Amino acid sequence: MAVSSGGGGVLRPLAADGSPTGPPERAADLAAEIAARERAQPPRWVWSAGRLHYPRLLRAGVRISQCHDLELVESLLLGHAARHGEPRSLAAAYARVRGVAVPDDVPDAGPAAQPSLFDATGAGTAAEPGTGSAAAAAEDIDAVVAVHRDQVRRIAAAEHPGRMALLAAAESAGGLIAAEMAHHGLPWRADVHDRLLTDLLGPRPGGGGRHGVGLRPRRLQALADEVVAAFDGRPVNPDSPAQIVRAFRSAGVTVASARSSVLRDVDHPAVAPLLEYKELARLHAAHGWAWLDTWVRDGRFRPEYIVGGVVSGRWATRGGGALQIPKVLRRAVVADPGWVLVVADAAQLEPRVLAALAGDEAFAAAAAHGDLYAALADAFGGARDKAKIALLSAMYGGATGDAISLLGVLRQRFPAAAGYVEAAARAGEAGRVVRSRLGRTCPPPSPTWRERVSGPSGGAVARSRGRFTRNFVVQASAADWALALLAVARRRLADLASPAPAAERPHLVFFQHDELIVHTPKEHADAVVAAVRAAATEAGQLVFGPTPVVFPLEIAVVDCYADAK
DNA sequence: AATGTTGGCGCG
DNA sequence: AAAGCGCGCCAACATT
C-alpha cells in the first residue's frame, strides 16, 4: 500500500510488482486510516521514509507491522550500483526515474527540526517535491508509486535478487525500529548518573547554574594541579596534547604523543595524575552533566539513530553518542519498577560470520560450537588465544609479531576462510567494490585514489584499501545478520504480547552492532528471552541459508544494564 | 567569530 | 595487551 502525506494523506493499493491495483484514495486523517488498516489486515506500507513519517504515527499511538522505506532502499540500490552518496530522497529518486534534474538531499537538522508531515491536512497546493521541507509536506503519491516500481525492478536486477529483497526489507524494518527505540527511549536514571559523576569528579561545578560552565570539577582540578606540580610548576593544560608533549620534553622525556597508551610506559611523576585526569576528563566532557541535561528527559535517553549510517550497514547516531556510552555509566540504565532488561549479545559474531560466508567446512564445524576460539585451538597447538589472534588478524588485515605465523597456520588449516578475506583484500587493492552477504556494497575508491596508488607510497595506499574491503565483507555481513536479528525479534516480540496495550508490552530500546536490549514487564521476560533466541537462529537461516554455523546469544535478564556482564 | 582539522578516546 | 577494521564526540588548535 503506497502512502503519501500530500493533501492530508493519500493511499494507493499496489500489487507485489508495484503496479497500482486501484485509484488513489484521499484520507483526511492519515494516522487513523493507517491504524484502521493495521487492525484489519496489515499491509506493507510503501512510503518515502520512516524517518519522516513514523515518529508522528508513534506519538499518535499507531504501530505499523512492515514497510518499504524508499529512501533507505534507494541508498542500498545506489550503493549496489557503486553510486554511493548520490541524493536518495523520494524527490531525487523520482527525478532520476523521470530523467529530470536531481535535487540535492535536504540536510537533516535532527528531530526537533522535522516538519510534522501529518499536520499537512488541507495543504492543497502540491509543490514540486524536493525543494525543502515545505515540498516534503505535500508529497506526491505518484512519486511514491513510481519510485517503488523502479526499486522493485532494480532489486530484481541485482546480483542476488532474493538477498537484496531481504536486505531492503530488513533495512526498512530497521527504519521502523530506530523510530520506535527513539520513541520509547532507553530507561536512564538521571539520579544514578549524577551520583556517579559526583563520586568520581566531585560536586557539579557552580551548582548547575551557568556560572559553573567552564569550571573544572573539584577532582579534575586537583589532578590538574598535581600534574603541574609534577612538572615543577610549569604551567600545562592537561587537555592539550601538544602542551603535554612539550612539558615532558622539557623534563627530559621524549614521548611520541600524549596518548594514554604511550604515557603508561613513561616513568615520570606526572604520568599517574595525568592518566587519571584524562580518563575522568573524558567522562566529564562526553557524558557529564551537560550530556545529562541535553539527552535525558523523563527517565529516558532518546538518541537519534541513523539507520545504515555506516557504509558497512551498522547504525550510527547523531548526538548523544549512544554507541559510545562508557561502561561505567551502564549503572544508570535501570528498568522501570516491575520491568526488567533483557540484554542479548551475539558471541564472537564476526568470526562466525566469516565461517558462514566462506563455507569452509573445517572452520564452520568449529563455529558450530559455543566457543569458536576454543574449538579452533587445536589447530593452533591448543592455544585459544592464538586462534583468536589469527582470526582477528585475518579479518582486520594486521599481521605483526606472532600473528604472521599464526596467519600461516590459518591459511593451511582453513584455506577457504583465509581465502575469502584475502580475495576481498585483493579486490580492494585493485580498486574494485565488494559486497556483504545480502548485497550491501562498499564505496568505490575516490576519484584521486588511482593516481595515489601509482604515485609514491602507492603500495601503502592500495594496502590500506585492501584492509578496508577485507574487513568490510565481514563487518557488513555481520551487520546484515544483526539487522535481520533485530527485524525478526521485533516481529516475534509483537506476536508474544499483542493483545496487551502498548504501554505493557516488551519494547526494543537499544541496539549496538551485535547487542540489543529489550525493556519488558517482568512477566514476559522468559518469553522475550525465547523470542530473541529464536530470532538469532532465524536470522542465521535467512541471511546465510543452510549452514552448520550457529549464532549463540549471551542473554542476561537484569534490573540494571551494568549487571549484564 | 565562525568553520575546519587534529589528537585523543569511548564503543563494537 | 595490542594489533588490524568501523564509527562520534570533545577540546585544542589552525585557518578563514
Coordinates of C-alpha atoms (C1' of nucleotides) in Angstrom, one line a residue:
Chain A
M1 CA 0.0 0.0 0.0
A2 CA 1.6 3.2 -1.1
V3 CA 1.1 6.2 1.2
S4 CA 2.0 9.8 1.0
S5 CA 1.2 12.8 3.1
G6 CA 0.2 15.1 0.3
G7 CA -3.0 17.0 1.0
G8 CA -3.6 15.3 4.3
G9 CA -2.8 11.9 3.1
V10 CA -3.2 9.7 0.0
L11 CA -3.2 5.9 -0.2
R12 CA -3.0 3.7 -3.2
P13 CA -3.2 -0.1 -3.2
L14 CA -0.3 -1.9 -5.0
A15 CA 0.3 -5.4 -6.4
A16 CA 3.5 -7.2 -5.5
D17 CA 5.3 -5.9 -8.6
G18 CA 4.4 -2.4 -7.6
S19 CA 1.7 -1.7 -10.1
P20 CA -1.4 0.0 -8.7
T21 CA -4.5 -2.1 -8.3
G22 CA -6.8 0.7 -7.6
P23 CA -7.1 4.5 -7.7
P24 CA -5.6 6.9 -5.1
E25 CA -7.7 7.3 -2.1
R26 CA -7.6 10.5 -0.1
A27 CA -7.6 10.3 3.7
A28 CA -8.5 13.3 5.9
D29 CA -6.9 11.7 9.0
L30 CA -3.9 9.6 7.7
A31 CA -2.9 8.3 11.1
A32 CA -6.4 7.0 11.8
E33 CA -6.6 5.5 8.4
I34 CA -3.3 3.7 8.8
A35 CA -4.3 2.5 12.2
A36 CA -7.6 1.1 10.9
R37 CA -5.9 -0.9 8.1
E38 CA -3.2 -2.2 10.5
R39 CA -6.0 -3.6 12.7
A40 CA -7.9 -5.2 9.8
Q41 CA -5.0 -6.7 7.7
P42 CA -1.6 -5.1 8.0
P43 CA -0.3 -4.2 4.5
R44 CA 3.3 -3.5 3.7
W45 CA 3.3 0.3 3.6
V46 CA 5.4 2.0 0.9
W47 CA 6.4 5.5 2.0
S48 CA 9.1 8.0 1.4
A49 CA 10.9 7.5 4.7
G50 CA 10.0 6.1 8.1
R51 CA 12.4 8.7 9.4
L52 CA 9.9 11.4 8.3
H53 CA 6.6 9.7 8.9
Y54 CA 6.9 7.2 11.7
P55 CA 7.7 9.3 14.8
R56 CA 4.4 11.2 14.3
L57 CA 2.5 7.9 13.9
L58 CA 4.0 6.6 17.1
R59 CA 3.1 9.7 19.0
A60 CA -0.5 9.1 17.8
G61 CA -0.2 5.6 19.2
V62 CA 0.0 3.8 15.8
R63 CA 2.4 1.0 15.2
I64 CA 2.9 -0.5 11.8
S65 CA 3.9 -4.0 11.0
Q66 CA 6.1 -3.6 7.9
C67 CA 7.1 -1.1 5.3
H68 CA 9.2 -0.4 2.3
D69 CA 11.3 2.7 3.0
L70 CA 12.0 4.3 -0.3
E71 CA 14.8 6.5 1.0
L72 CA 16.7 3.6 2.7
V73 CA 16.2 1.3 -0.2
E74 CA 17.3 3.9 -2.6
S75 CA 20.6 4.2 -0.7
L76 CA 21.1 0.4 -0.9
L77 CA 20.4 0.3 -4.6
L78 CA 22.6 3.3 -5.4
G79 CA 25.4 1.6 -3.4
H80 CA 24.9 -1.7 -5.2
A81 CA 25.5 0.3 -8.4
A82 CA 28.6 1.9 -6.8
R83 CA 26.9 5.3 -6.8
H84 CA 27.2 6.0 -3.1
G85 CA 26.5 9.5 -2.0
E86 CA 24.1 10.4 -4.7
P87 CA 20.9 12.0 -3.4
R88 CA 18.5 9.4 -2.1
S89 CA 15.3 11.3 -1.2
L90 CA 12.0 10.4 -2.8
A91 CA 12.2 13.6 -4.8
A92 CA 15.7 12.7 -6.0
A93 CA 14.8 9.2 -6.9
Y94 CA 11.6 10.4 -8.7
A95 CA 13.7 12.9 -10.6
R96 CA 16.1 10.1 -11.8
V97 CA 13.1 8.0 -12.8
R98 CA 11.8 10.9 -14.9
G99 CA 15.2 11.9 -16.2
V100 CA 15.0 15.4 -14.9
A101 CA 17.4 17.4 -12.7
V102 CA 18.1 15.7 -9.4
P103 CA 17.7 17.8 -6.3
D104 CA 20.3 17.6 -3.5
D105 CA 19.2 15.9 -0.3
V106 CA 18.0 18.4 2.3
P107 CA 20.4 18.2 5.3
D108 CA 18.6 16.8 8.3
A109 CA 18.8 19.1 11.2
G110 CA 17.6 16.5 13.7
P111 CA 14.2 15.5 15.1
A112 CA 13.4 19.0 16.5
A113 CA 13.5 20.5 13.0
Q114 CA 11.4 17.8 11.4
P115 CA 8.3 19.0 9.6
S116 CA 5.2 17.4 11.0
L117 CA 4.1 15.8 7.9
F118 CA 0.9 14.5 9.3
D119 CA 0.0 18.1 10.1
A120 CA -0.3 18.9 6.5
T121 CA -4.0 18.2 6.4
G122 CA -5.7 20.6 4.0
A123 CA -2.4 21.8 2.4
G124 CA -4.0 21.8 -1.0
T125 CA -1.3 23.1 -3.3
A126 CA 1.1 20.4 -4.4
A127 CA 4.6 21.8 -4.5
E128 CA 7.3 20.2 -6.6
P129 CA 8.8 17.6 -4.3
G130 CA 12.4 18.1 -3.2
T131 CA 12.6 21.8 -2.7
G132 CA 12.7 21.5 1.0
S133 CA 10.5 20.7 3.9
A134 CA 7.5 22.6 2.6
A135 CA 7.6 20.5 -0.5
A136 CA 8.1 17.3 1.5
A137 CA 4.9 18.1 3.4
A138 CA 3.0 17.8 0.1
E139 CA 4.5 14.5 -1.2
D140 CA 3.2 13.2 -4.4
I141 CA 1.6 9.7 -4.3
D142 CA 2.6 9.3 -8.0
A143 CA 6.2 9.7 -6.9
V144 CA 5.9 7.1 -4.3
V145 CA 4.3 4.6 -6.7
A146 CA 6.8 5.3 -9.5
V147 CA 9.9 5.1 -7.3
H148 CA 8.7 2.0 -5.6
R149 CA 8.1 0.3 -9.0
D150 CA 11.5 1.3 -10.1
Q151 CA 13.1 -0.1 -7.0
V152 CA 11.2 -3.4 -7.3
R153 CA 12.7 -3.7 -10.8
R154 CA 16.2 -2.8 -9.6
I155 CA 16.1 -5.3 -6.8
A156 CA 15.1 -8.0 -9.3
A157 CA 18.1 -7.0 -11.4
A158 CA 20.6 -7.1 -8.5
E159 CA 23.4 -9.6 -8.4
H160 CA 21.4 -11.7 -5.9
P161 CA 17.8 -10.5 -6.1
G162 CA 16.5 -12.6 -3.3
R163 CA 19.2 -11.4 -0.9
M164 CA 18.7 -7.8 -2.0
A165 CA 15.0 -8.1 -1.4
L166 CA 15.7 -9.4 2.1
L167 CA 18.2 -6.6 2.7
A168 CA 15.6 -4.0 1.6
A169 CA 13.0 -5.5 3.9
A170 CA 15.4 -5.6 6.8
E171 CA 16.7 -2.1 6.3
S172 CA 13.1 -0.8 6.1
A173 CA 12.3 -2.7 9.4
G174 CA 15.4 -1.0 10.8
G175 CA 13.9 2.3 10.0
L176 CA 10.8 1.4 12.0
I177 CA 12.8 0.0 14.9
A178 CA 15.1 3.1 15.1
A179 CA 12.0 5.3 15.4
E180 CA 10.4 3.0 17.9
M181 CA 13.6 3.0 20.1
A182 CA 13.8 6.8 20.0
H183 CA 10.1 6.8 20.9
H184 CA 10.3 4.5 23.8
G185 CA 13.8 5.6 24.9
L186 CA 16.4 3.7 26.9
P187 CA 15.5 3.8 30.7
W188 CA 18.0 6.2 32.2
R189 CA 18.2 7.1 35.9
A190 CA 19.5 10.7 36.0
D191 CA 19.9 10.5 39.8
V192 CA 22.2 7.4 39.5
H193 CA 24.2 9.1 36.7
D194 CA 24.5 12.3 38.8
R195 CA 25.7 10.3 41.8
L196 CA 28.3 8.5 39.7
L197 CA 29.6 11.8 38.4
T198 CA 29.7 13.3 41.9
D199 CA 31.5 10.3 43.3
L200 CA 34.1 10.4 40.6
L201 CA 34.5 14.1 39.9
G202 CA 33.2 15.9 42.9
P203 CA 30.1 18.1 43.1
R204 CA 28.8 19.6 39.9
P205 CA 30.6 23.0 39.5
G206 CA 28.5 26.1 40.0
G207 CA 25.7 24.1 41.5
G208 CA 24.3 23.5 38.0
G209 CA 24.0 27.2 37.2
R210 CA 25.5 28.9 34.2
H211 CA 28.4 30.3 36.3
G212 CA 29.7 26.7 36.6
V213 CA 30.2 26.3 32.9
G214 CA 33.9 26.1 32.1
L215 CA 35.0 25.4 35.7
R216 CA 36.7 22.1 36.3
P217 CA 35.0 19.8 38.9
R218 CA 37.0 19.6 42.1
R219 CA 38.6 16.2 41.5
L220 CA 39.7 17.2 37.9
Q221 CA 41.2 20.5 39.2
A222 CA 43.1 18.6 41.9
L223 CA 44.6 16.3 39.4
A224 CA 45.5 19.1 37.0
D225 CA 47.3 20.8 39.9
E226 CA 49.1 17.6 40.6
V227 CA 50.3 17.4 37.0
V228 CA 51.6 21.0 37.2
A229 CA 53.4 20.3 40.4
A230 CA 55.0 17.2 38.9
F231 CA 56.3 19.3 36.2
D232 CA 57.9 21.6 38.8
G233 CA 55.2 24.3 38.5
R234 CA 55.5 24.6 34.7
P235 CA 52.0 25.6 33.5
V236 CA 50.5 22.9 31.4
N237 CA 46.9 22.3 30.3
P238 CA 46.3 18.6 30.6
D239 CA 43.6 18.9 28.0
S240 CA 46.2 19.9 25.4
P241 CA 48.2 17.0 23.9
A242 CA 50.7 19.5 22.5
Q243 CA 51.4 21.0 25.9
I244 CA 51.7 17.6 27.4
V245 CA 54.3 16.5 24.9
R246 CA 56.2 19.8 25.4
A247 CA 56.1 19.5 29.1
F248 CA 57.6 16.0 29.0
R249 CA 60.3 17.2 26.6
S250 CA 61.4 20.0 28.8
A251 CA 61.5 17.4 31.7
G252 CA 63.9 15.4 29.6
V253 CA 61.4 12.8 28.5
T254 CA 60.6 12.3 24.8
V255 CA 57.2 11.0 24.1
A256 CA 55.8 10.3 20.6
S257 CA 52.3 11.5 21.6
A258 CA 50.2 12.2 24.6
R259 CA 48.1 9.1 24.2
S260 CA 47.4 7.2 27.4
S261 CA 48.9 4.0 25.9
V262 CA 52.2 5.9 25.3
L263 CA 52.3 7.6 28.7
R264 CA 51.6 4.4 30.5
D265 CA 55.2 3.3 29.7
V266 CA 56.8 6.5 30.8
D267 CA 58.5 6.8 34.2
H268 CA 57.7 10.3 35.5
P269 CA 55.6 11.6 38.5
A270 CA 53.2 13.4 36.2
V271 CA 52.1 10.2 34.5
A272 CA 49.8 8.9 37.2
P273 CA 47.8 12.0 37.7
L274 CA 47.7 12.7 34.0
L275 CA 46.3 9.3 33.2
E276 CA 43.6 9.6 35.8
Y277 CA 42.8 13.2 34.6
K278 CA 42.4 12.0 31.0
E279 CA 40.0 9.3 32.0
L280 CA 37.8 11.5 34.2
A281 CA 38.0 14.5 31.9
R282 CA 36.7 12.3 29.1
L283 CA 33.8 11.2 31.2
H284 CA 33.1 14.8 32.2
A285 CA 33.3 16.2 28.7
A286 CA 31.5 13.4 26.8
H287 CA 29.0 12.1 29.2
G288 CA 28.9 14.5 32.1
W289 CA 26.2 16.8 33.5
A290 CA 25.9 18.7 30.2
W291 CA 25.1 15.4 28.4
L292 CA 22.6 14.5 31.1
D293 CA 20.8 17.9 30.7
T294 CA 20.7 17.5 27.0
W295 CA 19.9 13.9 26.4
V296 CA 17.9 12.6 29.3
R297 CA 14.3 13.6 29.9
D298 CA 11.6 12.0 32.0
G299 CA 13.8 9.0 32.8
R300 CA 14.6 8.2 29.2
F301 CA 17.7 8.6 26.9
R302 CA 16.5 9.2 23.4
P303 CA 19.3 9.3 20.9
E304 CA 18.7 9.7 17.2
Y305 CA 19.7 6.6 15.3
I306 CA 20.9 6.8 11.7
V307 CA 20.0 3.5 10.0
G308 CA 22.7 2.5 7.6
G309 CA 24.7 5.5 8.8
V310 CA 27.9 3.5 8.4
V311 CA 28.9 2.1 5.0
S312 CA 29.0 -1.4 6.4
G313 CA 25.3 -1.1 7.4
R314 CA 26.0 -0.5 11.0
W315 CA 23.9 2.1 12.6
A316 CA 25.3 5.5 13.6
T317 CA 23.7 8.1 15.9
R318 CA 23.6 11.8 15.7
G319 CA 24.1 13.5 19.1
G320 CA 24.2 11.7 22.4
G321 CA 26.9 9.3 21.5
A322 CA 24.6 6.4 22.1
L323 CA 27.0 3.9 20.7
Q324 CA 29.9 5.0 22.8
I325 CA 28.3 5.0 26.3
P326 CA 31.1 4.3 28.7
K327 CA 30.7 1.0 30.5
V328 CA 30.8 2.8 33.9
L329 CA 27.5 4.6 33.0
R330 CA 25.7 1.4 32.4
R331 CA 24.9 1.6 36.1
A332 CA 22.4 4.4 35.2
V333 CA 20.4 2.1 32.8
V334 CA 17.8 0.7 35.1
A335 CA 14.5 -1.0 34.3
D336 CA 11.2 0.6 35.5
P337 CA 9.6 -0.9 38.6
G338 CA 8.0 -4.2 37.7
W339 CA 10.0 -4.3 34.4
V340 CA 13.4 -5.9 33.5
L341 CA 16.0 -5.5 30.8
V342 CA 16.8 -8.4 28.6
V343 CA 20.3 -7.8 27.3
A344 CA 21.3 -10.1 24.4
D345 CA 24.8 -10.1 23.0
A346 CA 26.0 -12.1 19.9
A347 CA 29.0 -14.1 21.0
Q348 CA 32.1 -14.0 18.6
L349 CA 29.8 -12.7 15.8
E350 CA 32.4 -11.7 13.2
P351 CA 34.4 -14.9 13.0
R352 CA 31.2 -16.9 12.9
V353 CA 30.0 -14.7 10.0
L354 CA 33.3 -15.4 8.3
A355 CA 32.8 -19.1 8.8
A356 CA 29.3 -18.9 7.3
L357 CA 30.4 -16.7 4.4
A358 CA 33.4 -18.7 3.4
G359 CA 31.7 -22.1 3.5
D360 CA 35.0 -23.5 5.0
E361 CA 33.9 -26.9 6.3
A362 CA 36.5 -27.3 8.9
F363 CA 36.1 -23.7 10.1
A364 CA 32.3 -23.9 10.0
A365 CA 32.5 -27.1 12.1
A366 CA 34.4 -25.1 14.7
A367 CA 31.8 -22.4 14.5
A368 CA 29.0 -24.9 15.3
H369 CA 30.2 -24.7 18.9
G370 CA 29.5 -22.3 21.7
D371 CA 33.2 -21.2 22.0
L372 CA 34.5 -20.9 18.5
Y373 CA 38.1 -19.9 19.5
A374 CA 38.3 -22.9 21.9
A375 CA 37.1 -25.2 19.1
L376 CA 39.8 -23.8 16.8
A377 CA 42.5 -24.0 19.5
D378 CA 43.7 -27.5 18.5
A379 CA 44.8 -26.2 15.1
F380 CA 47.0 -23.7 16.9
G381 CA 48.7 -26.0 19.3
G382 CA 45.9 -25.9 21.8
A383 CA 46.1 -22.2 22.4
R384 CA 42.8 -20.4 22.3
D385 CA 44.5 -17.0 22.4
K386 CA 46.5 -17.8 19.3
A387 CA 43.4 -18.8 17.5
K388 CA 41.8 -15.5 18.4
I389 CA 44.8 -13.5 17.2
A390 CA 44.9 -15.4 13.9
L391 CA 41.3 -14.7 13.3
L392 CA 41.4 -11.0 14.2
S393 CA 44.5 -10.6 12.1
A394 CA 42.8 -12.2 9.1
M395 CA 39.6 -10.1 9.5
Y396 CA 41.4 -6.8 10.1
G397 CA 44.5 -7.2 7.9
G398 CA 47.0 -6.8 10.6
A399 CA 50.0 -9.1 11.0
T400 CA 52.8 -8.2 13.3
G401 CA 54.9 -10.4 15.5
D402 CA 53.3 -13.7 16.4
A403 CA 50.3 -13.0 14.1
I404 CA 52.4 -13.6 10.9
S405 CA 53.0 -17.3 11.7
L406 CA 49.5 -17.7 13.1
L407 CA 48.0 -16.4 9.9
G408 CA 50.1 -19.0 8.1
V409 CA 48.5 -21.7 10.2
L410 CA 45.1 -20.3 9.5
R411 CA 45.8 -20.4 5.7
Q412 CA 47.0 -24.0 5.9
R413 CA 44.2 -25.4 8.1
F414 CA 41.3 -23.2 6.9
P415 CA 42.1 -22.2 3.4
A416 CA 38.6 -21.2 2.3
A417 CA 38.1 -18.9 5.3
A418 CA 41.5 -17.3 4.8
G419 CA 41.0 -17.2 1.0
Y420 CA 37.7 -15.4 1.4
V421 CA 39.0 -12.4 3.2
E422 CA 42.2 -12.3 1.1
A423 CA 40.2 -12.2 -2.1
A424 CA 38.3 -9.3 -0.6
A425 CA 41.6 -7.6 0.2
R426 CA 42.9 -8.1 -3.4
A427 CA 39.7 -6.7 -4.8
G428 CA 40.0 -3.6 -2.7
E429 CA 43.7 -3.2 -3.6
A430 CA 42.6 -3.4 -7.3
G431 CA 40.0 -0.7 -6.8
R432 CA 37.0 -3.0 -7.1
V433 CA 34.0 -2.9 -4.8
V434 CA 33.0 -5.8 -2.5
R435 CA 29.6 -6.8 -1.1
S436 CA 28.2 -8.1 2.1
R437 CA 26.3 -11.4 2.1
L438 CA 23.0 -9.6 1.4
G439 CA 24.5 -7.2 -1.2
R440 CA 25.4 -4.1 0.7
T441 CA 28.3 -2.6 -1.3
C442 CA 31.4 -0.8 -0.2
P443 CA 32.1 2.6 -1.7
P444 CA 34.3 2.6 -4.8
P445 CA 37.7 4.3 -4.4
S446 CA 37.7 8.1 -4.6
P447 CA 38.5 9.7 -7.9
T448 CA 42.0 10.5 -6.8
W449 CA 42.7 7.1 -5.5
R450 CA 44.1 5.5 -8.6
E451 CA 46.6 8.4 -9.0
R452 CA 47.7 8.0 -5.4
V453 CA 48.2 4.2 -5.9
S454 CA 50.5 4.8 -8.8
G455 CA 52.4 7.6 -7.0
P456 CA 54.9 7.4 -4.2
S457 CA 53.9 5.2 -1.3
G458 CA 51.2 3.9 -3.6
G459 CA 51.6 0.4 -2.2
A460 CA 50.6 1.6 1.2
V461 CA 47.5 3.4 -0.3
A462 CA 46.5 0.2 -2.0
R463 CA 47.0 -2.0 1.1
S464 CA 45.0 0.4 3.2
R465 CA 42.0 0.0 0.9
G466 CA 42.6 -3.8 1.0
R467 CA 42.3 -3.8 4.7
F468 CA 39.1 -1.8 4.4
T469 CA 37.5 -4.2 1.9
R470 CA 38.9 -7.2 3.8
N471 CA 37.1 -6.1 6.9
F472 CA 34.0 -4.8 5.0
V473 CA 32.9 -8.2 3.8
V474 CA 32.9 -9.5 7.4
Q475 CA 31.7 -6.4 9.3
A476 CA 28.9 -5.7 6.7
S477 CA 27.7 -9.3 6.6
A478 CA 27.7 -9.2 10.4
A479 CA 25.5 -6.1 10.2
D480 CA 23.3 -8.0 7.7
W481 CA 22.8 -10.7 10.3
A482 CA 22.3 -8.2 13.2
L483 CA 19.7 -6.3 11.2
A484 CA 17.8 -9.5 10.4
L485 CA 18.0 -10.4 14.1
L486 CA 16.5 -7.1 15.0
A487 CA 13.7 -7.3 12.4
V488 CA 12.8 -10.9 13.4
A489 CA 13.0 -10.1 17.1
R490 CA 10.6 -7.1 16.6
R491 CA 8.1 -9.3 14.8
R492 CA 8.3 -12.1 17.5
L493 CA 8.0 -9.6 20.3
A494 CA 4.9 -8.1 18.8
D495 CA 3.4 -11.5 18.5
L496 CA 4.1 -12.6 22.0
A497 CA 2.1 -9.9 23.8
S498 CA -0.1 -8.5 21.1
P499 CA -3.4 -8.2 23.0
A500 CA -1.8 -6.0 25.7
P501 CA -1.8 -2.2 25.4
A502 CA 1.4 -0.8 24.0
A503 CA 2.5 0.5 27.5
E504 CA 2.5 -3.1 28.8
R505 CA 4.4 -4.7 26.0
P506 CA 8.1 -5.5 25.6
H507 CA 10.0 -2.9 23.6
L508 CA 13.3 -2.9 21.8
V509 CA 15.1 0.0 23.5
F510 CA 18.8 -0.3 22.4
F511 CA 20.9 -1.7 19.6
Q512 CA 24.7 -1.6 19.4
H513 CA 26.1 -3.5 16.5
D514 CA 25.9 -7.0 18.0
E515 CA 23.9 -6.4 21.1
L516 CA 20.3 -5.5 21.8
I517 CA 18.2 -4.6 24.9
V518 CA 14.5 -5.3 25.4
H519 CA 12.7 -3.5 28.2
T520 CA 9.8 -5.7 29.3
P521 CA 7.3 -6.3 32.0
K522 CA 8.8 -9.0 34.3
E523 CA 6.1 -11.5 33.5
H524 CA 7.1 -11.6 29.8
A525 CA 10.9 -11.9 30.5
D526 CA 11.1 -15.6 29.8
A527 CA 9.1 -15.3 26.6
V528 CA 11.3 -12.4 25.5
V529 CA 14.4 -14.5 26.0
A530 CA 12.9 -17.3 23.9
A531 CA 11.8 -14.9 21.2
V532 CA 15.2 -13.3 20.9
R533 CA 17.0 -16.7 20.8
A534 CA 14.6 -17.9 18.1
A535 CA 15.3 -14.7 16.2
A536 CA 19.0 -15.3 16.2
T537 CA 18.6 -18.7 14.7
E538 CA 16.1 -17.5 12.2
A539 CA 18.4 -14.6 11.2
G540 CA 21.2 -17.1 10.6
Q541 CA 19.0 -19.1 8.2
L542 CA 17.6 -16.1 6.5
V543 CA 20.9 -14.5 5.8
F544 CA 23.2 -17.5 5.2
G545 CA 20.8 -20.3 4.2
P546 CA 21.6 -23.8 5.4
T547 CA 24.9 -23.6 7.4
P548 CA 26.2 -25.6 10.4
V549 CA 27.4 -22.3 11.9
V550 CA 25.4 -21.3 15.0
F551 CA 25.0 -17.7 16.2
P552 CA 24.6 -18.1 20.0
L553 CA 23.4 -15.2 22.1
E554 CA 24.6 -14.4 25.6
I555 CA 21.4 -13.2 27.3
A556 CA 21.1 -11.7 30.7
V557 CA 17.8 -10.7 32.4
V558 CA 18.7 -7.9 34.8
D559 CA 17.3 -4.8 36.5
C560 CA 20.5 -2.8 35.6
Y561 CA 22.5 -2.9 32.4
A562 CA 25.7 -2.9 34.4
D563 CA 24.8 -6.3 35.8
A564 CA 24.6 -7.9 32.3
K565 CA 28.2 -9.0 32.2
Chain B
dA1 C1' 33.5 34.9 15.1
dA2 C1' 32.8 31.0 12.6
dT3 C1' 34.4 26.9 10.5
dG4 C1' 37.6 23.1 9.7
dT5 C1' 41.3 19.9 11.3
dT6 C1' 43.9 17.2 14.7
dG7 C1' 44.6 14.4 18.6
dG8 C1' 42.7 11.5 21.7
dC9 C1' 39.4 8.1 23.3
dG10 C1' 34.7 6.0 24.2
dC11 C1' 32.0 1.9 21.9
dG12 C1' 31.5 -2.6 18.7
Chain C
dA1 C1' 47.8 -6.3 25.8
dA2 C1' 47.6 -4.5 21.4
dA3 C1' 47.3 -5.3 16.8
dG4 C1' 44.2 -4.7 12.4
dC5 C1' 38.6 -2.5 10.9
dG6 C1' 34.3 0.7 11.7
dC7 C1' 32.3 5.0 14.0
dG8 C1' 31.0 10.0 17.0
dC9 C1' 32.3 13.4 20.1
dC10 C1' 35.2 16.6 22.7
dA11 C1' 38.8 20.4 23.5
dA12 C1' 42.6 22.5 21.4
dC13 C1' 44.4 24.4 17.6
dA14 C1' 44.6 26.3 12.8
dT15 C1' 42.5 28.8 9.2
dT16 C1' 39.4 31.9 7.1

